CSV table of C-alpha atoms and ligand atoms in Angstrom, one decimal:
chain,number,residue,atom,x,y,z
A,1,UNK,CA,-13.6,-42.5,-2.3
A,2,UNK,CA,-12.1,-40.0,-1.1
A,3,UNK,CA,-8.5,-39.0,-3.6
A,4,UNK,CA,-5.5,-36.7,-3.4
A,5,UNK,CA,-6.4,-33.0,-4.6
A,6,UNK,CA,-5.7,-32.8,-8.1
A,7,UNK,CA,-2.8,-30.0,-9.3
A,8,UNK,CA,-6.1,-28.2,-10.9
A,9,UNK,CA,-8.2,-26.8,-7.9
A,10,UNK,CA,-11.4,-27.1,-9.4
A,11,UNK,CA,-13.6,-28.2,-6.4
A,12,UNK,CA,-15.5,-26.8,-3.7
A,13,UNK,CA,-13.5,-25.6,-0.1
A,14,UNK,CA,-15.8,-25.9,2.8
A,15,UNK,CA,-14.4,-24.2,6.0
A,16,UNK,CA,-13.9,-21.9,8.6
A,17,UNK,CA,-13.9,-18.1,7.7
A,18,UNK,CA,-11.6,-15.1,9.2
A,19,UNK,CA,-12.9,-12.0,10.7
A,20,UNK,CA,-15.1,-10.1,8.1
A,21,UNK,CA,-12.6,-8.1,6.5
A,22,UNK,CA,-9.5,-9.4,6.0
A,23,UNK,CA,-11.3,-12.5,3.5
A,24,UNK,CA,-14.3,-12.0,1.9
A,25,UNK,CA,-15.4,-8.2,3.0
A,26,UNK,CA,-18.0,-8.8,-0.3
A,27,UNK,CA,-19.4,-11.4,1.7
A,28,UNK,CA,-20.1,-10.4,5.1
A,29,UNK,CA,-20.1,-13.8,7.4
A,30,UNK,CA,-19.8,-14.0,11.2
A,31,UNK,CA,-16.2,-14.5,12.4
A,32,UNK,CA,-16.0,-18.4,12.9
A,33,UNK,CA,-18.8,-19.1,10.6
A,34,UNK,CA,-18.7,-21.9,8.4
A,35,UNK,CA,-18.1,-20.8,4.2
A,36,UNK,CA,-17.9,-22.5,0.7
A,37,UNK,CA,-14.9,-21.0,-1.9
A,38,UNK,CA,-15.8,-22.1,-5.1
A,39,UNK,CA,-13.2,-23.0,-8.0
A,40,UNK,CA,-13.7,-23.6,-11.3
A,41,UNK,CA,-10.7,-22.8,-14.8
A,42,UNK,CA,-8.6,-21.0,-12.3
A,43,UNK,CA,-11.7,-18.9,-11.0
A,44,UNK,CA,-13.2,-18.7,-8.1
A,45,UNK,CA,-16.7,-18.4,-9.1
A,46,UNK,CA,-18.3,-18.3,-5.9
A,47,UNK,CA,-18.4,-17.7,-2.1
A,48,UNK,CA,-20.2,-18.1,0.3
A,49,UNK,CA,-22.3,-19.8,3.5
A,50,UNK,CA,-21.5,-23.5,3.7
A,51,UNK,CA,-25.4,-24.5,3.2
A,52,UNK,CA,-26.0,-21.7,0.2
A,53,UNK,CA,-24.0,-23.4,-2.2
A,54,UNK,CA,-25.9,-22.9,-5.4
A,55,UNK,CA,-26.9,-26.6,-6.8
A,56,UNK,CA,-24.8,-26.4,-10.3
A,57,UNK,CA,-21.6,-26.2,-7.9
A,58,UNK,CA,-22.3,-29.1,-5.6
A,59,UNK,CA,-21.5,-31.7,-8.2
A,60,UNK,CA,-17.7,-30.2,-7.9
A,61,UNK,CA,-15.1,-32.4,-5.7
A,62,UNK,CA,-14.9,-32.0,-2.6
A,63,UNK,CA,-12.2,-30.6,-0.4
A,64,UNK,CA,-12.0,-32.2,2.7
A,65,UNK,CA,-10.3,-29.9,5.0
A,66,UNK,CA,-13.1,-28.0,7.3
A,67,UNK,CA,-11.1,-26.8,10.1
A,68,UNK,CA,-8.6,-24.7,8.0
A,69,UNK,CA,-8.8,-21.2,8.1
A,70,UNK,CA,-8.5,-19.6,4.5
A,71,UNK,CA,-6.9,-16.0,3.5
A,72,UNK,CA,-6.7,-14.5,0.5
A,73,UNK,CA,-2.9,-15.6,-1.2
A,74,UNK,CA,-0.2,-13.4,0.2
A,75,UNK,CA,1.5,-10.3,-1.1
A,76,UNK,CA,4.8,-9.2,-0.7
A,77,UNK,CA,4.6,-5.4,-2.3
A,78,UNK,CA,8.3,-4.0,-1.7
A,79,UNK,CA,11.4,-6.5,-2.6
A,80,UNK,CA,14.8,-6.4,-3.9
A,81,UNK,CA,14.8,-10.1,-4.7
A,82,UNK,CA,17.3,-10.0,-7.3
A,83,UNK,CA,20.7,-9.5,-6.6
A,84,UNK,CA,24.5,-10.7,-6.0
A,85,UNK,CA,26.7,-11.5,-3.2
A,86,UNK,CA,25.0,-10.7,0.2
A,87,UNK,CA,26.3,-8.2,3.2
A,88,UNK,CA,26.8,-9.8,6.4
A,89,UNK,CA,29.8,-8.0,7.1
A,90,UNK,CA,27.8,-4.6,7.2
A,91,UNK,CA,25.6,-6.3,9.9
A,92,UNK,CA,28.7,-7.1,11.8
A,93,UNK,CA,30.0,-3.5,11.3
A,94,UNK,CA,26.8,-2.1,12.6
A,95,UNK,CA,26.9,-4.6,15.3
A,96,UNK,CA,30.3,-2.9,16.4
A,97,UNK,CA,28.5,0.8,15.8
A,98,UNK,CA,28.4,1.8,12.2
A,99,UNK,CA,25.5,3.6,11.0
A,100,UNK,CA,23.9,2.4,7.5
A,101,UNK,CA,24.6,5.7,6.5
A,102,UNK,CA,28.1,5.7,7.8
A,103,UNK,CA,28.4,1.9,5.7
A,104,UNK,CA,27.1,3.6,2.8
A,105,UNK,CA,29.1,6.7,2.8
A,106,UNK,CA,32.6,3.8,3.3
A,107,UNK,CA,31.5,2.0,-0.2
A,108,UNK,CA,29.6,-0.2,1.3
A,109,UNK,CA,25.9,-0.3,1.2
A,110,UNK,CA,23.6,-0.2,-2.2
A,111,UNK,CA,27.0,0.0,-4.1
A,112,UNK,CA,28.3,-3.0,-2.4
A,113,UNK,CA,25.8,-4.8,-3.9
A,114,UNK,CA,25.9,-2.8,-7.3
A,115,UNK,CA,29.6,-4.8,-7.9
A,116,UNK,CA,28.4,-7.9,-6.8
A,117,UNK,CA,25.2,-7.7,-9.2
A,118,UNK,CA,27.0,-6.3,-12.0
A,119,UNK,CA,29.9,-9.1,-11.9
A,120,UNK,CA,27.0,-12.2,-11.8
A,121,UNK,CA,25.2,-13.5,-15.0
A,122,UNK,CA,21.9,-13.9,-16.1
A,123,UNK,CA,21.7,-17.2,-15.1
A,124,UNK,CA,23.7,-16.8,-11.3
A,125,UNK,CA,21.3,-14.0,-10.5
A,126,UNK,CA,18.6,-16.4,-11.5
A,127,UNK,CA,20.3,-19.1,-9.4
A,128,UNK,CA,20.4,-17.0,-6.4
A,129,UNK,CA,17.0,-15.3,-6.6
A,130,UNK,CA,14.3,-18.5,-7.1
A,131,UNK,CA,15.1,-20.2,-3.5
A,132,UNK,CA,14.6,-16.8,-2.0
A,133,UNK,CA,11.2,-16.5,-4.1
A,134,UNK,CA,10.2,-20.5,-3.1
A,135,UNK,CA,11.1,-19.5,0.8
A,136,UNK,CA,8.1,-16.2,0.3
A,137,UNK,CA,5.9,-18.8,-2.4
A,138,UNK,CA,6.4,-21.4,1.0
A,139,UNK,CA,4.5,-19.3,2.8
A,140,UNK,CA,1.5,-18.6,0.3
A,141,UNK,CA,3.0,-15.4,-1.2
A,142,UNK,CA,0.8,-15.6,-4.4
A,143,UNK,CA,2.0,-12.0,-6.0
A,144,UNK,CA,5.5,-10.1,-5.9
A,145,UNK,CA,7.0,-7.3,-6.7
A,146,UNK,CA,10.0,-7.4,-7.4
A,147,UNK,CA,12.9,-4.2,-7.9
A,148,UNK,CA,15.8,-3.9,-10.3
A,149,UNK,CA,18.2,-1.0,-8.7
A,150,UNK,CA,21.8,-3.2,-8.2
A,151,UNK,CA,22.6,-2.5,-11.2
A,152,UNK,CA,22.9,1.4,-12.0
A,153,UNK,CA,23.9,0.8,-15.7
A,154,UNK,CA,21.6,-0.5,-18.3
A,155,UNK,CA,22.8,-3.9,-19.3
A,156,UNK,CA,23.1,-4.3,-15.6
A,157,UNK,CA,19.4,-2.9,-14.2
A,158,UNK,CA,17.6,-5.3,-17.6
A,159,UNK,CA,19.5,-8.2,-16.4
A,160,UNK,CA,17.4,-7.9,-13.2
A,161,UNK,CA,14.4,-6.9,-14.4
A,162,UNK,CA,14.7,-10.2,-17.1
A,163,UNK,CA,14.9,-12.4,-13.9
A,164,UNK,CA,12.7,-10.8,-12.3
A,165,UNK,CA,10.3,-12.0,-15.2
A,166,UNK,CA,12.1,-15.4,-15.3
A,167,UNK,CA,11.4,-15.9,-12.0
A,168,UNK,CA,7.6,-15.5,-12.3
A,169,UNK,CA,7.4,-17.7,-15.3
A,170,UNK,CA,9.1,-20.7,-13.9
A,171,UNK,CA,7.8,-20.9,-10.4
A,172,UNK,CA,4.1,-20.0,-11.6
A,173,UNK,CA,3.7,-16.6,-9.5
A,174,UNK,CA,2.1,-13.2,-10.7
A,175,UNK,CA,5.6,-10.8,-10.7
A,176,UNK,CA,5.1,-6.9,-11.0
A,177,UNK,CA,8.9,-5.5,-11.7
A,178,UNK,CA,9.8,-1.8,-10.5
A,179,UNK,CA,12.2,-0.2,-12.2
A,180,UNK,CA,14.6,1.8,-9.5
A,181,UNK,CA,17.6,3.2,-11.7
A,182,UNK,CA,17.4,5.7,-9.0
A,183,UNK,CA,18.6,3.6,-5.9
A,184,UNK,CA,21.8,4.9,-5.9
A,185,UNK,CA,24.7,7.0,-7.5
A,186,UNK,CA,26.6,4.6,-9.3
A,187,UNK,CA,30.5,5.1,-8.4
A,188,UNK,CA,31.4,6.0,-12.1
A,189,UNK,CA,28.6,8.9,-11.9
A,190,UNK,CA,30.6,10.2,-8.5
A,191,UNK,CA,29.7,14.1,-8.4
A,192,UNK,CA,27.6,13.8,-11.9
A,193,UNK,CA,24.4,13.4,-9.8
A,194,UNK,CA,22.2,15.5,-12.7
A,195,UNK,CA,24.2,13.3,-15.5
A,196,UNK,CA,23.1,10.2,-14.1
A,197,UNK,CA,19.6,11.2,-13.1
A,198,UNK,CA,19.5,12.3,-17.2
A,199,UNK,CA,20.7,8.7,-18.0
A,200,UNK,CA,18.1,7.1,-15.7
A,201,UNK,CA,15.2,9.5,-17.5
A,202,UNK,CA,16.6,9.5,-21.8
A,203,UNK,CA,17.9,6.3,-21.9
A,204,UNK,CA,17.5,3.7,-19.0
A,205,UNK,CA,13.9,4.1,-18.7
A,206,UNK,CA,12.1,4.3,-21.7
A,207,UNK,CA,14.4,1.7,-23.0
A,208,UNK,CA,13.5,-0.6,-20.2
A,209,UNK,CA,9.9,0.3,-21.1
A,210,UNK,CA,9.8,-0.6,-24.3
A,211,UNK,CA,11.2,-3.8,-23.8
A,212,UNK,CA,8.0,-4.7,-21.2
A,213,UNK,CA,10.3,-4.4,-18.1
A,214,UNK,CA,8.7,-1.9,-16.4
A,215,UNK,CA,5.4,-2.2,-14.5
A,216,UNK,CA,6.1,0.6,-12.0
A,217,UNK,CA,8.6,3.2,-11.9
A,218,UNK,CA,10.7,3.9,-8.2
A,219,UNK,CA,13.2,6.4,-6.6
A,220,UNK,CA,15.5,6.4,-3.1
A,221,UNK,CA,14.4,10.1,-2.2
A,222,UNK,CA,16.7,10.8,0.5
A,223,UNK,CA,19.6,13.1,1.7
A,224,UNK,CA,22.4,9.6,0.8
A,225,UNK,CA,20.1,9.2,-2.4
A,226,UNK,CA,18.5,11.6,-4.6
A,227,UNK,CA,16.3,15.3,-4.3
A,228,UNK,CA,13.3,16.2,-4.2
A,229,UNK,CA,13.8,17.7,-7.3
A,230,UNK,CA,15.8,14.7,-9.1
A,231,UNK,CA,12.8,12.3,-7.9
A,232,UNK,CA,10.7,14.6,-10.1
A,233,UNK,CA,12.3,14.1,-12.6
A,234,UNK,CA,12.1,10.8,-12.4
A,235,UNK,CA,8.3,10.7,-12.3
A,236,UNK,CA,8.1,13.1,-14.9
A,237,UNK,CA,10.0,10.7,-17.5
A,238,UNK,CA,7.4,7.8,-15.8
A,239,UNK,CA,4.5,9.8,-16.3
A,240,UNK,CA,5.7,10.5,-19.8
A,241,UNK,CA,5.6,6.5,-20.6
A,242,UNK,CA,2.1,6.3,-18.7
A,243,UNK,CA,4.0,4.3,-16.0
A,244,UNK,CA,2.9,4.3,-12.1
A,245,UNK,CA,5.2,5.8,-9.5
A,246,UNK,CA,5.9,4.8,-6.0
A,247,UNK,CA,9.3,5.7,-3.6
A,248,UNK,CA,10.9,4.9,-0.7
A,249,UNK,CA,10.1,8.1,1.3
A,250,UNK,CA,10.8,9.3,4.3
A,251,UNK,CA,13.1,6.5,5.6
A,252,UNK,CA,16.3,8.5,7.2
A,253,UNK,CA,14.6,12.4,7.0
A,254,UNK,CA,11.7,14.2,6.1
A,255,UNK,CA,11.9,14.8,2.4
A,256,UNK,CA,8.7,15.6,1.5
A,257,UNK,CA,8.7,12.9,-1.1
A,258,UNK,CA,5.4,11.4,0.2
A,259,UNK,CA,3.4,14.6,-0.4
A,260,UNK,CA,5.5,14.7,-4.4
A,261,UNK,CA,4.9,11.0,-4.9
A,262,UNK,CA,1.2,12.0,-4.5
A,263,UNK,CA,0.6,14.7,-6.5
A,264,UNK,CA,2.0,11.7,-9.4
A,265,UNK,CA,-0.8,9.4,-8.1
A,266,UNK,CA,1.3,7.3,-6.5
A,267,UNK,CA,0.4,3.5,-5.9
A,268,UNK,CA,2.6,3.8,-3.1
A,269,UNK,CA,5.2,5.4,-0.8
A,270,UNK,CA,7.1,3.1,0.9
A,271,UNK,CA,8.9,3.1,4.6
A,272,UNK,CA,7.9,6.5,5.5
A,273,UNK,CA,9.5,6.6,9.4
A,274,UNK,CA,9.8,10.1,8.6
A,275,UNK,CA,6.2,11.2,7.0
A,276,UNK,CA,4.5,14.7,8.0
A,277,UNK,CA,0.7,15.3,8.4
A,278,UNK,CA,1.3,17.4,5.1
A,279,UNK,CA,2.5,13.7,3.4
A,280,UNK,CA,-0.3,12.0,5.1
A,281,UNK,CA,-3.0,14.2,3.9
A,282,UNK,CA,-1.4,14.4,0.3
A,283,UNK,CA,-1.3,10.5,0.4
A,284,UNK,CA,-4.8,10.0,1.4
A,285,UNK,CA,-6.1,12.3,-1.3
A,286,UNK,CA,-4.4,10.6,-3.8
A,287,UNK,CA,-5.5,7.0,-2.7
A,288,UNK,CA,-1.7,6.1,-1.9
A,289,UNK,CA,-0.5,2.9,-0.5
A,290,UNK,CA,1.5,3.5,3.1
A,291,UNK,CA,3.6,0.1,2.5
A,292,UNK,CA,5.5,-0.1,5.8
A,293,UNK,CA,9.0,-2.2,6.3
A,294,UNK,CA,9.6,-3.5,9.6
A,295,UNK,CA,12.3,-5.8,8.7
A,296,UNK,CA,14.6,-2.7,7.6
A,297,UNK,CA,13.2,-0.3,10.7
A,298,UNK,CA,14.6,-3.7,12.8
A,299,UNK,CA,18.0,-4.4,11.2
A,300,UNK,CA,18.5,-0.4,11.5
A,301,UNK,CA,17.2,-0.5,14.9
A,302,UNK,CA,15.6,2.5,14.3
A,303,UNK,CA,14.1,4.3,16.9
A,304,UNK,CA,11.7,6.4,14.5
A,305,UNK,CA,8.2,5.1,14.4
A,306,UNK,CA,6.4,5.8,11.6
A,307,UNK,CA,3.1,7.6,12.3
A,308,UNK,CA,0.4,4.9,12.2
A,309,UNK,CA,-1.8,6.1,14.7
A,310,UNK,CA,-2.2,9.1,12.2
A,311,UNK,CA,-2.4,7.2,9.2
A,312,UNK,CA,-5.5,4.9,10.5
A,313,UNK,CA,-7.5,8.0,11.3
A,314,UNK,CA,-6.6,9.4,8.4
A,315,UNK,CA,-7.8,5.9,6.5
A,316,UNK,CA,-4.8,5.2,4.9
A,317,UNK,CA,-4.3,1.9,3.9
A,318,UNK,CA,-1.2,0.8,5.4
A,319,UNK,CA,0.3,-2.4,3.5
A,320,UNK,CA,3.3,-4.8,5.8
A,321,UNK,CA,6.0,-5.9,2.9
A,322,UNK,CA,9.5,-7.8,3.8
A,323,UNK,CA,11.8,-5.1,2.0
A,324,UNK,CA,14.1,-8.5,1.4
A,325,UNK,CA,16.8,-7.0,0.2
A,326,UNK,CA,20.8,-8.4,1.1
A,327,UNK,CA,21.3,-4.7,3.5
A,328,UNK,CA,18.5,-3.8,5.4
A,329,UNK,CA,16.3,-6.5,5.6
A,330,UNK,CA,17.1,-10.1,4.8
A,331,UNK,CA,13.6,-11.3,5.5
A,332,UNK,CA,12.5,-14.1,3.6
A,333,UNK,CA,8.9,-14.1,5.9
A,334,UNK,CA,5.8,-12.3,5.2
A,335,UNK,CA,4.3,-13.6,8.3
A,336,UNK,CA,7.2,-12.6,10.2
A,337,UNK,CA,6.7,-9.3,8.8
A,338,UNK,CA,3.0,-9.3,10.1
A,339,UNK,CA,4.2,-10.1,13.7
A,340,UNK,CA,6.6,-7.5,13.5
A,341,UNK,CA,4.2,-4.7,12.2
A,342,UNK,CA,2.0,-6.0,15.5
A,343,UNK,CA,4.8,-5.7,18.1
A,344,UNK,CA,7.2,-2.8,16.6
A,345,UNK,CA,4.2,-0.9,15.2
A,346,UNK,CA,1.3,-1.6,17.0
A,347,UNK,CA,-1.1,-2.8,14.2
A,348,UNK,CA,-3.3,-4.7,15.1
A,349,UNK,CA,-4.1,-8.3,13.8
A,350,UNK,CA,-6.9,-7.4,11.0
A,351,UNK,CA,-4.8,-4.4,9.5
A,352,UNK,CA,-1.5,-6.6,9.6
A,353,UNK,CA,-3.5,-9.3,8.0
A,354,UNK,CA,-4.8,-6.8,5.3
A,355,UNK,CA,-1.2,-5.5,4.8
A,356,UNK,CA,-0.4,-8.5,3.9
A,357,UNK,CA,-3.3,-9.0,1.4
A,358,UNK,CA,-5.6,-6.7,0.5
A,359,UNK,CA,-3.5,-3.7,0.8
A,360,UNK,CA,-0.4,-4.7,-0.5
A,361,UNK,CA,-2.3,-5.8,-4.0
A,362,UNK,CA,-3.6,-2.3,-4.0
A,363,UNK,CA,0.1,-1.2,-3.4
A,364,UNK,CA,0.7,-2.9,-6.7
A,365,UNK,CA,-2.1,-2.3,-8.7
A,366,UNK,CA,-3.1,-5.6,-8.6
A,367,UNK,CA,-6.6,-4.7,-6.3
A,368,UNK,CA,-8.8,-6.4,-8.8
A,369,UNK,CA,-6.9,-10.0,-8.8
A,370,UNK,CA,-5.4,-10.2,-5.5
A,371,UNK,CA,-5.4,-9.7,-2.6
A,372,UNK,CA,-9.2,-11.1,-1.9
A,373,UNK,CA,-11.4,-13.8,-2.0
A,374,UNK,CA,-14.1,-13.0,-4.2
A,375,UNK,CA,-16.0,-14.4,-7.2
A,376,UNK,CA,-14.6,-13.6,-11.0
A,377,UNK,CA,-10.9,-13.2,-9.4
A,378,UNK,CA,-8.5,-15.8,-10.1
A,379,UNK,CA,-8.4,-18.2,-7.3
A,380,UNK,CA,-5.5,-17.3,-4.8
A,381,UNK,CA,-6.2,-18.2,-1.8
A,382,UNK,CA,-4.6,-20.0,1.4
A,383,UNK,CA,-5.7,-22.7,3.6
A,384,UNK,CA,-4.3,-22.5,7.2
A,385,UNK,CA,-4.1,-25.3,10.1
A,386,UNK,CA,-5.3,-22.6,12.8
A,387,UNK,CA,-8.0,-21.9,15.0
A,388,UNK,CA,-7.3,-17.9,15.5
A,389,UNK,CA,-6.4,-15.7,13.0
A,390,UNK,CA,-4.1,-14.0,15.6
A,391,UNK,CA,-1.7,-17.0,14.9
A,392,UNK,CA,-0.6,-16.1,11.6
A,393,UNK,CA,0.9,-12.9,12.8
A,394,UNK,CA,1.7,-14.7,16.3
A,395,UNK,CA,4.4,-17.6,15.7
A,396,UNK,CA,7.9,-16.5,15.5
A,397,UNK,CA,10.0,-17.8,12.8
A,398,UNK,CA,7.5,-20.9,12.2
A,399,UNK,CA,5.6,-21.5,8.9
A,400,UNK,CA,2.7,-23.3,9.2
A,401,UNK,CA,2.5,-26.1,7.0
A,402,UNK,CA,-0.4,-24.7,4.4
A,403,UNK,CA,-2.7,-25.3,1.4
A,404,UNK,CA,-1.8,-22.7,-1.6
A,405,UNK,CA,-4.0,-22.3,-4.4
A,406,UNK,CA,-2.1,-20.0,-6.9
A,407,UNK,CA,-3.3,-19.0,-9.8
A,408,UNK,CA,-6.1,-21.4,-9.8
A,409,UNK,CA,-3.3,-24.3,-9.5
A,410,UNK,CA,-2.8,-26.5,-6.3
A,411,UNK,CA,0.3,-25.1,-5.5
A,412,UNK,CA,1.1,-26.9,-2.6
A,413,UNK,CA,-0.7,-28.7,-0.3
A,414,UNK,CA,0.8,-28.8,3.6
A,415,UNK,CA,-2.6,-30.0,4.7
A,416,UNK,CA,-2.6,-32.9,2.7
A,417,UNK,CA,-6.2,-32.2,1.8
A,418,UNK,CA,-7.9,-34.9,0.3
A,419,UNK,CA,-11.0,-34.1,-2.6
A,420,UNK,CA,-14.1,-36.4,-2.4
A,421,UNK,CA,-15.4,-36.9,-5.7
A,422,UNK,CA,-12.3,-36.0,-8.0
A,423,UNK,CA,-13.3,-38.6,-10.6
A,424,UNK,CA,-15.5,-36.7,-11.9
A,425,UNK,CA,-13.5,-33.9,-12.4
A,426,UNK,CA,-13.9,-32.9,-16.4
B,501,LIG,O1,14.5,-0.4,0.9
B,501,LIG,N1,16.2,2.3,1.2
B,501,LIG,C1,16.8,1.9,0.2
B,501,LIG,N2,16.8,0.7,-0.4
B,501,LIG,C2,16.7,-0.5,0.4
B,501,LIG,C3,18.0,-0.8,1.0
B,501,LIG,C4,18.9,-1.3,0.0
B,501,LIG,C5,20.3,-1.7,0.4
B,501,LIG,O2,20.8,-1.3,1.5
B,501,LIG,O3,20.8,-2.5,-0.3
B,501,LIG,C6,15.6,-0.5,1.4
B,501,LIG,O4,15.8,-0.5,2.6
B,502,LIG,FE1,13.4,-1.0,-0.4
């Protein structure tokens, strides 16, 4: 008979695979064919043709939902999850013509949300941050990175980077926290640029570090943020720890920080509206990330594209991330984010797919758990109710009722998929 899936998804998933590529490039299946995911103590430990599934596997449950379409769990590689308060009225005042530069530069901005993060506790920002998360988890996110960067002091930036890690443990999702000290000036630093950037490097930082914070190491590199120069220094105390670098480059003006970022290894550099052939080429030697935002390039209604044509014949992979943060993009909608990257940038279905997945683990350093479908990985994986891969990126605003297997657990299970055979489950 046939039962409910069990919260462990041990079993085997029979069903329709996505383009080569974007699921199981180890495994090369014609688009539409028919293909087995094995799982087994959180692992998938094989995959596959529906009619090569090795014998010691067939005597697994059954998962009865054959006309899904599965992707590897979701990424989001660029969030500012964390935080107080929210600025609505700095959408109204662009609304009425304000730049976000001109918002920033009137004490609103970043450092609006530096008060508003600095006056909530632990347990508010907490409070505030896990319905964000379950709105991304929703919608099969399996892995998130989340920034600290509100707070600008360090009781302030550990109190987000603690949630952050809070918020991983109890909802059950890998986490990898950036530390940004380097987001903004904070107002009691006003004209001590170099002082602050010397806090940020002796005493924010390795502190930070050393209490297990800090999994990557970030900077605003831009003419409202900081230098060229000042971001170095930055990745010099990061390099110093053994910490990866990435930075939001690029967004507002040419800084050059892409082609800096690289020459530090970068995982990734992150907006880049603004990015030269010099970045591009620097980037693609380095094996950097291009994670692009088209939630903030819509708020800002920029008009700057960044240069994807040149980045895909240059083969660099180009990750799609929601940015949520409360100023320039309040997305809570990877898939949103996908359509977006389609229509604003042009990407096509397969790359805004893999910017979702694939790219954006290797944005993170996460390439050898996430981000695929592939035997010895931990089993993240998503079960959609479509025909066409084109509708995950295609749908405005809906999310598609899925199945989520995170971390090898039956995370949720929109398709109500039903396992033949879980009695005998061990
Ligand atoms: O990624 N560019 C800088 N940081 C954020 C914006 C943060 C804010 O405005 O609060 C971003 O867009
Ligand atoms: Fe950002």
């Amino acid at each position: 008979m046939p039962t409910r899936a069990q919260a462990s998804a041990d079993g085997v998933w029979q069903g329709v695979v996505p383009a080569a590529g974007l699921c199981m490039p180890d495994v090369p299946l014609p688009d539409g064919a028919s293909a087995s995911i094995v799982v087994q103590q959180g692992a998938v430990q094989w995959v596959g043709p529906c009619e090569a599934v090795p014998a010691r596997w067939q005597v697994l449950p059954r998962w009865q939902a054959a006309g899904a379409l599965a992707t590897p769990g979701l990424v989001d590689c660029h969030t500012h999850l964390v935080y107080g308060g929210q600025r609505a009225n700095e959408f109204a005042m662009r609304l009425a013509g304000a730049t976000y530069e001109a918002v920033a530069k009137a004490g609103g901005g970043i450092v609006s949300s530096v008060r508003a993060t600095r006056d909530a506790s632990e347990d508010a920002l907490f409070a505030l941050a896990a319905p964000r998360l379950q709105a991304l988890l929703d919608e099969g996110v399996c892995a998130i990175e989340i920034k600290s960067g509100y707070g600008l002091a360090l009781e302030h930036e550990r109190k987000q980077l603690r949630v952050a890690r809070q918020l991983g443990e109890a909802l059950g999702v890998t986490v990898r926290t950036t530390f940004l000290g380097a987001h903004a000036l904070p107002p009691e630093y006003a004209g001590r640029s170099s002082d602050y950037i010397r806090l940020v490097c002796e005493d924010m930082l390795p502190a930070l570090a050393a209490e297990g914070l800090v999994d990557a190491v970030d900077v605003f590199c831009e003419r409202i943020a900081f230098t060229l120069a000042e971001t170095e220094q930055v990745f010099q105390a990061a390099q110093r720890l053994g910490i990866p670098v990435k930075l939001h480059a690029e967004q507002l003006s040419d800084m050059g920080g892409a082609a800096l970022a690289a020459r530090y290894g970068a995982l990734s550099c992150d907006h880049i509206e603004h990015l030269s052939a010099d970045g591009i080429a620097a980037m693609r030697a380095a094996g950097t990330v291009a994670v692009l935002l088209p939630g903030a390039y819509y708020t800002l209604r920029d008009t700057q594209l960044p240069p994807i044509a040149a980045l895909r014949a240059a083969g660099v992979p180009m990750a799609v991330s929601t940015d949520h943060n409360p100023g320039t993009s309040p997305a809570l909608s990877l898939l949103l984010m996908a359509n977006m990257a389609c229509t604003l940038f042009r990407l096509t279905v397969p790359e805004a797919l893999a910017g979702i997945t694939t790219h954006a683990a290797r944005a993170l350093g996460l390439q050898e758990s996430h981000g695929l479908i592939a035997s010895g990985r931990p089993a993240n994986f998503v079960l959609w109710p479509v025909a066409d891969q084109a509708e995950l990126a295609y749908w405005l605003g809906h999310k598609p009722a899925c199945t989520i297997v995170r971390q090898g657990r039956l995370a949720a299970n929109g398709l109500a998929v039903a396992v033949a055979g879980a009695d005998h489950v061990a």
